[in-house]
GROMACS .gro file of C-alpha atoms in nm:
model
  512
    1UNK     CA    1   5.755  11.400  10.660
    2UNK     CA    2   5.760  11.652  10.339
    3UNK     CA    3   5.951  11.938  10.255
    4UNK     CA    4   6.117  12.133  10.049
    5UNK     CA    5   5.973  12.463  10.127
    6UNK     CA    6   5.660  12.188  10.013
    7UNK     CA    7   5.696  11.831  10.098
    8UNK     CA    8   5.850  11.501  10.403
    9UNK     CA    9   6.031  11.231  10.622
   10UNK     CA   10   6.106  10.846  10.680
   11UNK     CA   11   6.438  10.783  10.915
   12UNK     CA   12   6.566  10.440  11.007
   13UNK     CA   13   6.500  10.319  11.287
   14UNK     CA   14   6.714  10.292  11.609
   15UNK     CA   15   6.774  10.042  11.874
   16UNK     CA   16   6.395  10.049  12.040
   17UNK     CA   17   6.390  10.112  12.410
   18UNK     CA   18   6.675  10.401  12.460
   19UNK     CA   19   6.650  10.487  12.164
   20UNK     CA   20   6.408  10.854  12.290
   21UNK     CA   21   6.594  10.916  12.573
   22UNK     CA   22   6.930  10.909  12.381
   23UNK     CA   23   6.764  11.128  12.090
   24UNK     CA   24   6.668  11.398  12.335
   25UNK     CA   25   7.018  11.456  12.450
   26UNK     CA   26   7.145  11.462  12.153
   27UNK     CA   27   6.898  11.718  12.073
   28UNK     CA   28   6.955  11.944  12.426
   29UNK     CA   29   7.365  11.892  12.535
   30UNK     CA   30   7.588  11.867  12.227
   31UNK     CA   31   7.912  11.980  12.328
   32UNK     CA   32   7.893  12.338  12.174
   33UNK     CA   33   8.095  12.510  11.889
   34UNK     CA   34   8.266  12.781  11.814
   35UNK     CA   35   8.209  13.006  11.636
   36UNK     CA   36   8.494  13.207  11.574
   37UNK     CA   37   8.670  12.921  11.313
   38UNK     CA   38   8.358  12.814  11.054
   39UNK     CA   39   8.338  13.222  11.010
   40UNK     CA   40   8.744  13.281  11.010
   41UNK     CA   41   8.710  13.022  10.647
   42UNK     CA   42   8.369  13.239  10.540
   43UNK     CA   43   8.637  13.552  10.561
   44UNK     CA   44   8.931  13.384  10.360
   45UNK     CA   45   8.664  13.250  10.060
   46UNK     CA   46   8.623  13.551  10.059
   47UNK     CA   47   8.948  13.703   9.961
   48UNK     CA   48   9.026  13.398   9.768
   49UNK     CA   49   8.661  13.514   9.572
   50UNK     CA   50   8.811  13.903   9.533
   51UNK     CA   51   9.158  13.718   9.466
   52UNK     CA   52   9.068  13.497   9.208
   53UNK     CA   53   8.856  13.810   9.012
   54UNK     CA   54   9.131  14.011   9.004
   55UNK     CA   55   9.338  13.751   8.864
   56UNK     CA   56   9.109  13.601   8.628
   57UNK     CA   57   8.948  13.980   8.462
   58UNK     CA   58   9.082  13.887   8.106
   59UNK     CA   59   8.856  13.553   8.112
   60UNK     CA   60   8.559  13.682   8.273
   61UNK     CA   61   8.203  13.680   8.054
   62UNK     CA   62   7.884  13.824   8.258
   63UNK     CA   63   7.634  13.626   8.113
   64UNK     CA   64   7.852  13.269   8.238
   65UNK     CA   65   7.884  13.442   8.516
   66UNK     CA   66   7.452  13.516   8.551
   67UNK     CA   67   7.440  13.111   8.494
   68UNK     CA   68   7.664  12.965   8.736
   69UNK     CA   69   7.541  13.182   9.015
   70UNK     CA   70   7.154  13.130   8.913
   71UNK     CA   71   7.129  12.935   9.209
   72UNK     CA   72   7.270  13.150   9.405
   73UNK     CA   73   7.072  13.488   9.295
   74UNK     CA   74   6.714  13.340   9.318
   75UNK     CA   75   6.746  13.203   9.641
   76UNK     CA   76   6.920  13.527   9.801
   77UNK     CA   77   6.630  13.711   9.577
   78UNK     CA   78   6.390  13.455   9.776
   79UNK     CA   79   6.529  13.472  10.140
   80UNK     CA   80   6.497  13.842  10.118
   81UNK     CA   81   6.134  13.896   9.942
   82UNK     CA   82   5.993  13.646  10.211
   83UNK     CA   83   6.150  13.747  10.529
   84UNK     CA   84   6.050  14.131  10.381
   85UNK     CA   85   5.677  13.995  10.345
   86UNK     CA   86   5.674  13.834  10.651
   87UNK     CA   87   5.707  14.122  10.838
   88UNK     CA   88   5.463  14.278  10.612
   89UNK     CA   89   5.243  14.019  10.729
   90UNK     CA   90   5.310  14.048  11.168
   91UNK     CA   91   5.452  14.391  11.178
   92UNK     CA   92   5.160  14.490  11.359
   93UNK     CA   93   5.151  14.182  11.527
   94UNK     CA   94   5.436  14.142  11.681
   95UNK     CA   95   5.452  14.477  11.913
   96UNK     CA   96   5.138  14.335  12.035
   97UNK     CA   97   5.214  13.975  12.094
   98UNK     CA   98   5.603  13.971  12.190
   99UNK     CA   99   5.819  13.766  12.017
  100UNK     CA  100   5.623  13.516  12.027
  101UNK     CA  101   5.340  13.690  11.742
  102UNK     CA  102   5.715  13.665  11.508
  103UNK     CA  103   5.708  13.332  11.496
  104UNK     CA  104   5.372  13.261  11.321
  105UNK     CA  105   5.257  13.369  11.000
  106UNK     CA  106   4.963  13.525  11.069
  107UNK     CA  107   4.782  13.797  11.329
  108UNK     CA  108   4.657  13.512  11.557
  109UNK     CA  109   4.501  13.727  11.789
  110UNK     CA  110   4.403  13.431  12.001
  111UNK     CA  111   4.734  13.408  12.053
  112UNK     CA  112   4.801  13.696  12.171
  113UNK     CA  113   4.896  13.877  12.479
  114UNK     CA  114   5.139  13.569  12.639
  115UNK     CA  115   4.889  13.446  12.865
  116UNK     CA  116   5.020  13.132  13.044
  117UNK     CA  117   4.856  12.878  13.304
  118UNK     CA  118   4.599  12.669  13.167
  119UNK     CA  119   4.329  12.678  12.865
  120UNK     CA  120   4.028  12.598  12.751
  121UNK     CA  121   4.090  12.354  12.500
  122UNK     CA  122   3.842  12.174  12.309
  123UNK     CA  123   3.914  11.711  12.196
  124UNK     CA  124   4.113  11.665  11.975
  125UNK     CA  125   4.316  11.307  11.899
  126UNK     CA  126   4.685  11.298  11.754
  127UNK     CA  127   4.641  11.048  11.534
  128UNK     CA  128   4.941  10.867  11.344
  129UNK     CA  129   4.950  10.528  11.141
  130UNK     CA  130   5.199  10.297  11.143
  131UNK     CA  131   5.320   9.983  10.960
  132UNK     CA  132   5.584   9.682  11.175
  133UNK     CA  133   5.708   9.907  11.418
  134UNK     CA  134   5.749   9.645  11.677
  135UNK     CA  135   6.152   9.664  11.680
  136UNK     CA  136   6.105   9.995  11.797
  137UNK     CA  137   5.785  10.032  11.948
  138UNK     CA  138   5.942  10.094  12.269
  139UNK     CA  139   6.049  10.480  12.184
  140UNK     CA  140   5.763  10.509  12.037
  141UNK     CA  141   5.537  10.527  12.336
  142UNK     CA  142   5.781  10.675  12.538
  143UNK     CA  143   5.757  10.970  12.298
  144UNK     CA  144   5.387  10.959  12.292
  145UNK     CA  145   5.350  10.946  12.646
  146UNK     CA  146   5.266  11.274  12.784
  147UNK     CA  147   4.993  11.260  12.510
  148UNK     CA  148   4.895  10.905  12.518
  149UNK     CA  149   4.541  10.943  12.640
  150UNK     CA  150   4.455  11.176  12.309
  151UNK     CA  151   4.669  10.917  12.051
  152UNK     CA  152   4.480  10.756  11.872
  153UNK     CA  153   4.633  10.483  11.647
  154UNK     CA  154   4.610  10.248  11.366
  155UNK     CA  155   4.840   9.979  11.181
  156UNK     CA  156   4.835  10.019  10.864
  157UNK     CA  157   4.863   9.635  10.767
  158UNK     CA  158   5.125   9.517  10.999
  159UNK     CA  159   5.295   9.185  10.961
  160UNK     CA  160   5.419   9.174  11.292
  161UNK     CA  161   5.316   9.229  11.690
  162UNK     CA  162   5.326   9.633  11.686
  163UNK     CA  163   4.889   9.610  11.722
  164UNK     CA  164   4.888   9.357  11.891
  165UNK     CA  165   5.186   9.504  12.171
  166UNK     CA  166   5.035   9.833  12.152
  167UNK     CA  167   4.694   9.634  12.302
  168UNK     CA  168   4.830   9.471  12.575
  169UNK     CA  169   5.004   9.807  12.678
  170UNK     CA  170   4.708   9.992  12.681
  171UNK     CA  171   4.698  10.162  12.384
  172UNK     CA  172   4.390  10.243  12.121
  173UNK     CA  173   4.471  10.102  11.817
  174UNK     CA  174   4.281   9.977  11.500
  175UNK     CA  175   4.457   9.660  11.377
  176UNK     CA  176   4.398   9.655  10.964
  177UNK     CA  177   4.531   9.302  10.784
  178UNK     CA  178   4.474   9.579  10.469
  179UNK     CA  179   4.784   9.858  10.386
  180UNK     CA  180   4.619  10.110  10.295
  181UNK     CA  181   4.902  10.418  10.273
  182UNK     CA  182   4.930  10.718  10.528
  183UNK     CA  183   4.647  10.865  10.375
  184UNK     CA  184   4.381  10.540  10.348
  185UNK     CA  185   4.450  10.440  10.690
  186UNK     CA  186   4.404  10.826  10.801
  187UNK     CA  187   4.072  10.822  10.666
  188UNK     CA  188   3.975  10.469  10.717
  189UNK     CA  189   4.076  10.570  11.118
  190UNK     CA  190   3.946  10.888  11.103
  191UNK     CA  191   3.575  10.722  11.129
  192UNK     CA  192   3.586  10.534  11.401
  193UNK     CA  193   3.679  10.889  11.592
  194UNK     CA  194   3.431  10.995  11.946
  195UNK     CA  195   3.206  11.315  11.759
  196UNK     CA  196   3.291  11.477  12.032
  197UNK     CA  197   3.665  11.540  11.850
  198UNK     CA  198   3.687  11.822  11.594
  199UNK     CA  199   4.086  11.792  11.607
  200UNK     CA  200   4.324  11.578  11.484
  201UNK     CA  201   4.713  11.604  11.461
  202UNK     CA  202   4.855  11.417  11.221
  203UNK     CA  203   5.182  11.280  11.279
  204UNK     CA  204   5.480  11.017  11.159
  205UNK     CA  205   5.590  10.762  11.392
  206UNK     CA  206   5.935  10.893  11.450
  207UNK     CA  207   5.791  11.262  11.597
  208UNK     CA  208   5.876  11.384  11.902
  209UNK     CA  209   5.704  11.658  12.002
  210UNK     CA  210   5.912  11.887  12.171
  211UNK     CA  211   5.792  12.076  12.543
  212UNK     CA  212   5.947  12.438  12.586
  213UNK     CA  213   6.227  12.333  12.704
  214UNK     CA  214   6.304  12.132  12.408
  215UNK     CA  215   6.297  12.396  12.176
  216UNK     CA  216   5.868  12.493  12.218
  217UNK     CA  217   5.815  12.837  12.297
  218UNK     CA  218   5.513  12.785  12.412
  219UNK     CA  219   5.302  12.473  12.522
  220UNK     CA  220   5.173  12.223  12.334
  221UNK     CA  221   4.769  12.274  12.445
  222UNK     CA  222   4.808  12.664  12.412
  223UNK     CA  223   4.892  12.601  12.008
  224UNK     CA  224   4.585  12.384  12.030
  225UNK     CA  225   4.331  12.547  12.195
  226UNK     CA  226   4.482  12.904  11.894
  227UNK     CA  227   4.398  12.648  11.600
  228UNK     CA  228   4.077  12.631  11.751
  229UNK     CA  229   4.000  12.982  11.776
  230UNK     CA  230   4.144  13.068  11.429
  231UNK     CA  231   3.865  12.867  11.236
  232UNK     CA  232   4.173  12.782  10.994
  233UNK     CA  233   4.128  12.406  10.805
  234UNK     CA  234   4.488  12.380  10.877
  235UNK     CA  235   4.844  12.444  11.074
  236UNK     CA  236   5.229  12.347  11.054
  237UNK     CA  237   5.402  12.365  11.310
  238UNK     CA  238   5.777  12.387  11.240
  239UNK     CA  239   5.981  12.076  11.179
  240UNK     CA  240   6.354  12.049  11.300
  241UNK     CA  241   6.630  11.780  11.231
  242UNK     CA  242   6.714  11.591  11.537
  243UNK     CA  243   7.088  11.605  11.580
  244UNK     CA  244   7.224  11.319  11.465
  245UNK     CA  245   7.531  11.316  11.215
  246UNK     CA  246   7.744  11.565  10.981
  247UNK     CA  247   7.447  11.483  10.773
  248UNK     CA  248   7.185  11.604  10.995
  249UNK     CA  249   7.424  11.901  11.033
  250UNK     CA  250   7.314  12.034  10.666
  251UNK     CA  251   6.960  11.927  10.715
  252UNK     CA  252   6.916  12.112  11.008
  253UNK     CA  253   6.980  12.399  10.822
  254UNK     CA  254   6.789  12.312  10.533
  255UNK     CA  255   6.457  12.272  10.779
  256UNK     CA  256   6.562  12.561  10.917
  257UNK     CA  257   6.548  12.806  10.549
  258UNK     CA  258   6.215  12.595  10.514
  259UNK     CA  259   5.975  12.626  10.782
  260UNK     CA  260   6.146  12.940  10.857
  261UNK     CA  261   6.168  13.168  10.607
  262UNK     CA  262   5.987  12.926  10.342
  263UNK     CA  263   5.648  12.844  10.543
  264UNK     CA  264   5.611  13.132  10.810
  265UNK     CA  265   5.575  13.427  10.433
  266UNK     CA  266   5.290  13.204  10.363
  267UNK     CA  267   5.063  13.397  10.614
  268UNK     CA  268   4.751  13.195  10.568
  269UNK     CA  269   4.803  13.032  10.190
  270UNK     CA  270   5.031  12.794  10.394
  271UNK     CA  271   5.197  12.393  10.296
  272UNK     CA  272   5.145  12.165  10.574
  273UNK     CA  273   5.342  11.863  10.641
  274UNK     CA  274   5.353  11.529  10.759
  275UNK     CA  275   5.270  11.665  11.055
  276UNK     CA  276   4.954  11.890  11.117
  277UNK     CA  277   4.675  11.978  11.301
  278UNK     CA  278   4.398  12.031  11.126
  279UNK     CA  279   4.047  12.055  11.127
  280UNK     CA  280   3.872  11.672  11.116
  281UNK     CA  281   3.612  11.832  10.908
  282UNK     CA  282   3.863  12.015  10.703
  283UNK     CA  283   4.083  11.708  10.634
  284UNK     CA  284   3.848  11.380  10.590
  285UNK     CA  285   3.673  11.624  10.323
  286UNK     CA  286   4.108  11.642  10.206
  287UNK     CA  287   4.085  11.273  10.282
  288UNK     CA  288   3.767  11.158  10.066
  289UNK     CA  289   3.908  11.355   9.680
  290UNK     CA  290   4.240  11.284   9.794
  291UNK     CA  291   4.469  11.035   9.523
  292UNK     CA  292   4.516  10.798   9.836
  293UNK     CA  293   4.909  10.825   9.729
  294UNK     CA  294   5.194  10.876   9.968
  295UNK     CA  295   5.392  11.044   9.748
  296UNK     CA  296   5.345  11.470   9.792
  297UNK     CA  297   5.004  11.359  10.010
  298UNK     CA  298   5.098  11.661  10.204
  299UNK     CA  299   5.114  11.874   9.968
  300UNK     CA  300   4.807  11.683   9.754
  301UNK     CA  301   4.623  11.841  10.102
  302UNK     CA  302   4.738  12.207  10.075
  303UNK     CA  303   4.591  12.236   9.698
  304UNK     CA  304   4.241  12.050   9.788
  305UNK     CA  305   4.194  12.287  10.130
  306UNK     CA  306   4.278  12.604   9.918
  307UNK     CA  307   4.150  12.531   9.694
  308UNK     CA  308   3.840  12.547   9.852
  309UNK     CA  309   3.919  12.922   9.992
  310UNK     CA  310   4.037  12.711  10.320
  311UNK     CA  311   4.309  12.857  10.588
  312UNK     CA  312   4.625  12.734  10.585
  313UNK     CA  313   4.854  12.847  10.846
  314UNK     CA  314   5.257  12.818  11.028
  315UNK     CA  315   5.236  12.739  11.397
  316UNK     CA  316   5.642  12.780  11.493
  317UNK     CA  317   5.580  12.817  11.842
  318UNK     CA  318   5.548  12.425  11.819
  319UNK     CA  319   5.808  12.225  11.761
  320UNK     CA  320   5.853  11.881  11.665
  321UNK     CA  321   6.168  11.684  11.565
  322UNK     CA  322   6.184  11.398  11.316
  323UNK     CA  323   6.490  11.167  11.242
  324UNK     CA  324   6.670  11.251  10.893
  325UNK     CA  325   6.828  11.019  10.657
  326UNK     CA  326   7.190  10.891  10.801
  327UNK     CA  327   7.316  10.810  10.472
  328UNK     CA  328   7.335  10.990  10.167
  329UNK     CA  329   7.176  10.635   9.995
  330UNK     CA  330   6.898  10.721  10.248
  331UNK     CA  331   6.897  11.110  10.179
  332UNK     CA  332   6.917  11.054   9.817
  333UNK     CA  333   6.583  10.798   9.759
  334UNK     CA  334   6.404  11.045   9.983
  335UNK     CA  335   6.438  11.340   9.796
  336UNK     CA  336   6.394  11.189   9.427
  337UNK     CA  337   6.029  11.074   9.575
  338UNK     CA  338   5.986  11.437   9.745
  339UNK     CA  339   6.011  11.606   9.394
  340UNK     CA  340   5.828  11.288   9.151
  341UNK     CA  341   5.552  11.355   9.399
  342UNK     CA  342   5.619  11.772   9.361
  343UNK     CA  343   5.570  11.705   9.010
  344UNK     CA  344   5.299  11.459   8.975
  345UNK     CA  345   5.057  11.686   9.194
  346UNK     CA  346   5.142  12.044   9.080
  347UNK     CA  347   5.092  11.882   8.709
  348UNK     CA  348   4.809  11.741   8.866
  349UNK     CA  349   4.574  11.935   9.017
  350UNK     CA  350   4.753  12.233   8.808
  351UNK     CA  351   4.421  12.405   8.712
  352UNK     CA  352   4.359  12.384   9.129
  353UNK     CA  353   4.729  12.543   9.156
  354UNK     CA  354   4.634  12.802   8.975
  355UNK     CA  355   4.286  12.902   9.117
  356UNK     CA  356   4.509  12.944   9.469
  357UNK     CA  357   4.802  13.142   9.272
  358UNK     CA  358   4.548  13.392   9.183
  359UNK     CA  359   4.367  13.462   9.543
  360UNK     CA  360   4.649  13.668   9.624
  361UNK     CA  361   4.969  13.835   9.505
  362UNK     CA  362   5.272  13.648   9.740
  363UNK     CA  363   5.024  13.324   9.646
  364UNK     CA  364   5.116  13.367   9.304
  365UNK     CA  365   5.499  13.388   9.385
  366UNK     CA  366   5.449  13.109   9.567
  367UNK     CA  367   5.254  12.857   9.399
  368UNK     CA  368   5.399  12.905   9.004
  369UNK     CA  369   5.676  13.171   9.021
  370UNK     CA  370   5.851  12.982   9.274
  371UNK     CA  371   5.757  12.614   9.270
  372UNK     CA  372   5.617  12.657   8.853
  373UNK     CA  373   5.815  12.853   8.734
  374UNK     CA  374   6.163  12.852   8.904
  375UNK     CA  375   6.160  12.514   9.059
  376UNK     CA  376   5.980  12.342   8.813
  377UNK     CA  377   6.007  12.535   8.442
  378UNK     CA  378   6.362  12.670   8.468
  379UNK     CA  379   6.498  12.408   8.581
  380UNK     CA  380   6.703  12.302   8.257
  381UNK     CA  381   6.912  12.589   8.349
  382UNK     CA  382   6.980  12.535   8.685
  383UNK     CA  383   7.099  12.141   8.532
  384UNK     CA  384   7.337  12.393   8.320
  385UNK     CA  385   7.454  12.647   8.660
  386UNK     CA  386   7.509  12.332   8.784
  387UNK     CA  387   7.742  12.175   8.503
  388UNK     CA  388   7.945  12.520   8.494
  389UNK     CA  389   7.983  12.535   8.836
  390UNK     CA  390   8.169  12.151   8.806
  391UNK     CA  391   8.389  12.251   8.506
  392UNK     CA  392   8.421  12.603   8.712
  393UNK     CA  393   8.581  12.400   9.036
  394UNK     CA  394   8.826  12.187   8.824
  395UNK     CA  395   8.941  12.488   8.690
  396UNK     CA  396   8.973  12.602   9.089
  397UNK     CA  397   9.220  12.316   9.104
  398UNK     CA  398   9.414  12.340   8.824
  399UNK     CA  399   9.497  12.696   8.889
  400UNK     CA  400   9.551  12.599   9.245
  401UNK     CA  401   9.767  12.273   9.155
  402UNK     CA  402   9.969  12.441   8.844
  403UNK     CA  403   9.839  12.151   8.604
  404UNK     CA  404   9.723  12.405   8.277
  405UNK     CA  405   9.565  12.066   8.168
  406UNK     CA  406   9.237  12.307   8.101
  407UNK     CA  407   9.241  12.601   7.809
  408UNK     CA  408   9.256  12.976   7.872
  409UNK     CA  409   8.840  12.973   7.783
  410UNK     CA  410   8.533  13.190   7.964
  411UNK     CA  411   8.359  12.922   8.034
  412UNK     CA  412   8.652  12.765   8.253
  413UNK     CA  413   8.636  13.014   8.472
  414UNK     CA  414   8.726  12.961   8.856
  415UNK     CA  415   8.526  13.318   8.950
  416UNK     CA  416   8.225  13.206   8.903
  417UNK     CA  417   8.241  12.906   9.099
  418UNK     CA  418   8.405  13.137   9.375
  419UNK     CA  419   8.138  13.394   9.334
  420UNK     CA  420   7.904  13.100   9.360
  421UNK     CA  421   8.031  13.016   9.725
  422UNK     CA  422   8.093  13.326   9.864
  423UNK     CA  423   7.756  13.469   9.732
  424UNK     CA  424   7.646  13.105   9.972
  425UNK     CA  425   7.851  13.194  10.236
  426UNK     CA  426   7.691  13.613  10.226
  427UNK     CA  427   7.367  13.423  10.179
  428UNK     CA  428   7.427  13.124  10.439
  429UNK     CA  429   7.576  13.389  10.785
  430UNK     CA  430   7.256  13.609  10.769
  431UNK     CA  431   7.067  13.302  10.816
  432UNK     CA  432   7.268  13.182  11.045
  433UNK     CA  433   7.232  13.473  11.280
  434UNK     CA  434   6.871  13.566  11.159
  435UNK     CA  435   6.653  13.270  11.090
  436UNK     CA  436   6.853  12.955  11.293
  437UNK     CA  437   6.671  12.989  11.634
  438UNK     CA  438   6.982  13.020  11.929
  439UNK     CA  439   6.993  12.705  12.030
  440UNK     CA  440   7.053  12.559  11.723
  441UNK     CA  441   7.343  12.815  11.609
  442UNK     CA  442   7.625  12.595  11.752
  443UNK     CA  443   7.535  12.306  11.561
  444UNK     CA  444   7.430  12.417  11.215
  445UNK     CA  445   7.778  12.712  11.227
  446UNK     CA  446   8.031  12.476  11.090
  447UNK     CA  447   7.874  12.346  10.801
  448UNK     CA  448   7.760  12.652  10.666
  449UNK     CA  449   8.069  12.738  10.476
  450UNK     CA  450   7.975  12.434  10.230
  451UNK     CA  451   7.608  12.430  10.242
  452UNK     CA  452   7.622  12.609   9.923
  453UNK     CA  453   7.819  12.189   9.819
  454UNK     CA  454   7.458  12.094   9.970
  455UNK     CA  455   7.232  12.260   9.795
  456UNK     CA  456   7.388  12.215   9.444
  457UNK     CA  457   7.391  11.821   9.547
  458UNK     CA  458   7.065  11.912   9.524
  459UNK     CA  459   7.028  11.891   9.127
  460UNK     CA  460   7.098  11.512   9.095
  461UNK     CA  461   6.795  11.354   9.322
  462UNK     CA  462   6.567  11.650   9.186
  463UNK     CA  463   6.645  11.567   8.839
  464UNK     CA  464   6.608  11.201   8.884
  465UNK     CA  465   6.249  11.278   9.026
  466UNK     CA  466   6.124  11.479   8.734
  467UNK     CA  467   6.229  11.240   8.486
  468UNK     CA  468   6.070  10.967   8.685
  469UNK     CA  469   5.750  11.146   8.603
  470UNK     CA  470   5.852  11.199   8.225
  471UNK     CA  471   5.997  10.788   8.222
  472UNK     CA  472   5.624  10.690   8.377
  473UNK     CA  473   5.398  10.931   8.208
  474UNK     CA  474   5.586  10.790   7.801
  475UNK     CA  475   5.747  10.390   7.896
  476UNK     CA  476   5.546  10.339   8.187
  477UNK     CA  477   5.826  10.288   8.459
  478UNK     CA  478   6.051  10.473   8.637
  479UNK     CA  479   6.450  10.501   8.626
  480UNK     CA  480   6.500  10.497   8.959
  481UNK     CA  481   6.348  10.330   9.250
  482UNK     CA  482   6.315  10.531   9.561
  483UNK     CA  483   6.147  10.395   9.873
  484UNK     CA  484   5.858  10.576   9.813
  485UNK     CA  485   5.755  10.345   9.550
  486UNK     CA  486   5.865  10.007   9.740
  487UNK     CA  487   5.553  10.123   9.984
  488UNK     CA  488   5.297  10.236   9.743
  489UNK     CA  489   5.424   9.894   9.599
  490UNK     CA  490   5.373   9.662   9.919
  491UNK     CA  491   4.975   9.615  10.022
  492UNK     CA  492   4.755   9.275  10.207
  493UNK     CA  493   4.546   9.053  10.124
  494UNK     CA  494   4.241   9.084  10.353
  495UNK     CA  495   4.129   8.878  10.564
  496UNK     CA  496   3.772   8.995  10.609
  497UNK     CA  497   3.575   9.168  10.413
  498UNK     CA  498   3.622   9.485  10.619
  499UNK     CA  499   3.977   9.495  10.582
  500UNK     CA  500   3.985   9.453  10.973
  501UNK     CA  501   4.148   9.216  11.192
  502UNK     CA  502   3.864   9.380  11.441
  503UNK     CA  503   3.511   9.448  11.432
  504UNK     CA  504   3.643   9.734  11.680
  505UNK     CA  505   3.883   9.873  11.767
  506UNK     CA  506   4.096   9.836  12.042
  507UNK     CA  507   4.025  10.053  12.310
  508UNK     CA  508   4.118  10.044  12.680
  509UNK     CA  509   3.814  10.050  12.914
  510UNK     CA  510   4.026  10.366  13.164
  511UNK     CA  511   4.049  10.535  12.798
  512UNK     CA  512   3.716  10.498  12.630
   0.00000   0.00000   0.00000
């Protein structure tokens, strides 16, 4: 799946069988952390900022301070603006619909009133493209068991017994021997769905749809029913990272900011993710015009649908959990693919993106100003900002250990790094209590003091991802081979002209 607030996610396999149960246990019963310790660290670091500033005024340059803190200033302004805009979008609706309405990006009339009990929902399908999932198939089936009667799968050129085992277990699975990749596989699967199905939820194999006791505010079918009444082309739920390791804490805050702040602010100019709900005809139309690349495939769906005047909204009442990268190497490879895909879609479809921006002021800000100018156009300034901060870190260590290795010049000043850390601490602490759901605060709080370092770390994969795009255009090859590239190059030879091992979808008689 994808997002940053633009783009998605895959993760290493866990042991099949009890993996889902263990995942739920991690998600629900983590040993709580005291908020006192991390917040105390915040206070100490803010004091350190003030002390550093007091001791280094002679070497202080306001211009260099501004450049070093460019990332902090940009993120802080964007954070405040998005909170304000979302409040404007749903102010009246929140009073009528209560807390549930504040988790939506638009005034969704059908969601008002907090209705409980059964809802009238028209036929829908949950679809997924899977590849060589045999080793973790038990976990996959356990995750989707509550929705089994609505699940339709396609084995996208699997070379193991994935499709056979699913068929034997009574699941609907189209067994294809051509690897079309996710967009192409979904397009193929859509042609096999019964005509009565008008709503399709696209998921990834590592996704779990969370119930009300696991973070969702309403029942799953309530979200589907409200979407069907809305007339929108797509809706994006909130994606949360399953709790697994220290790196998972950083990703949990990153995803909370991207969805609860980023996507929620976009009204009905939202961005889909690897897990989204679509009107069937809208998804069909998007995939018909799709490049069928797996790079930023959800962003490409978004651009096509919004270009056609469709509406896409965020529905944070529904939470889905996904596995995040557990190693720094896998995280780096994933992010390189994200940002290469972002630049690829943005440049190939810029005229369409520009047309979307012209439809509304905040759409112009998000798609042209935030993604285009700040995200792509000024990336070189972000690199310079990060470099200046690295030099500033060196000055901090030089002062701390009295090494006196660095000269006393305005470009080498510990105040720059101290100011950036202090500013992001304030922003992170505010986000912890304003944005992060209460049930997740204790898990995320310990990393707030050092979250800025995680933000700085992103400069590396973003630069490599953009570099891959430039290198591919200039020399026909990339600088770095990410794991998306390995998937996109993976193909299987067809056994028959249809590219399918079976003449029809394998559907148990009891589920037809």
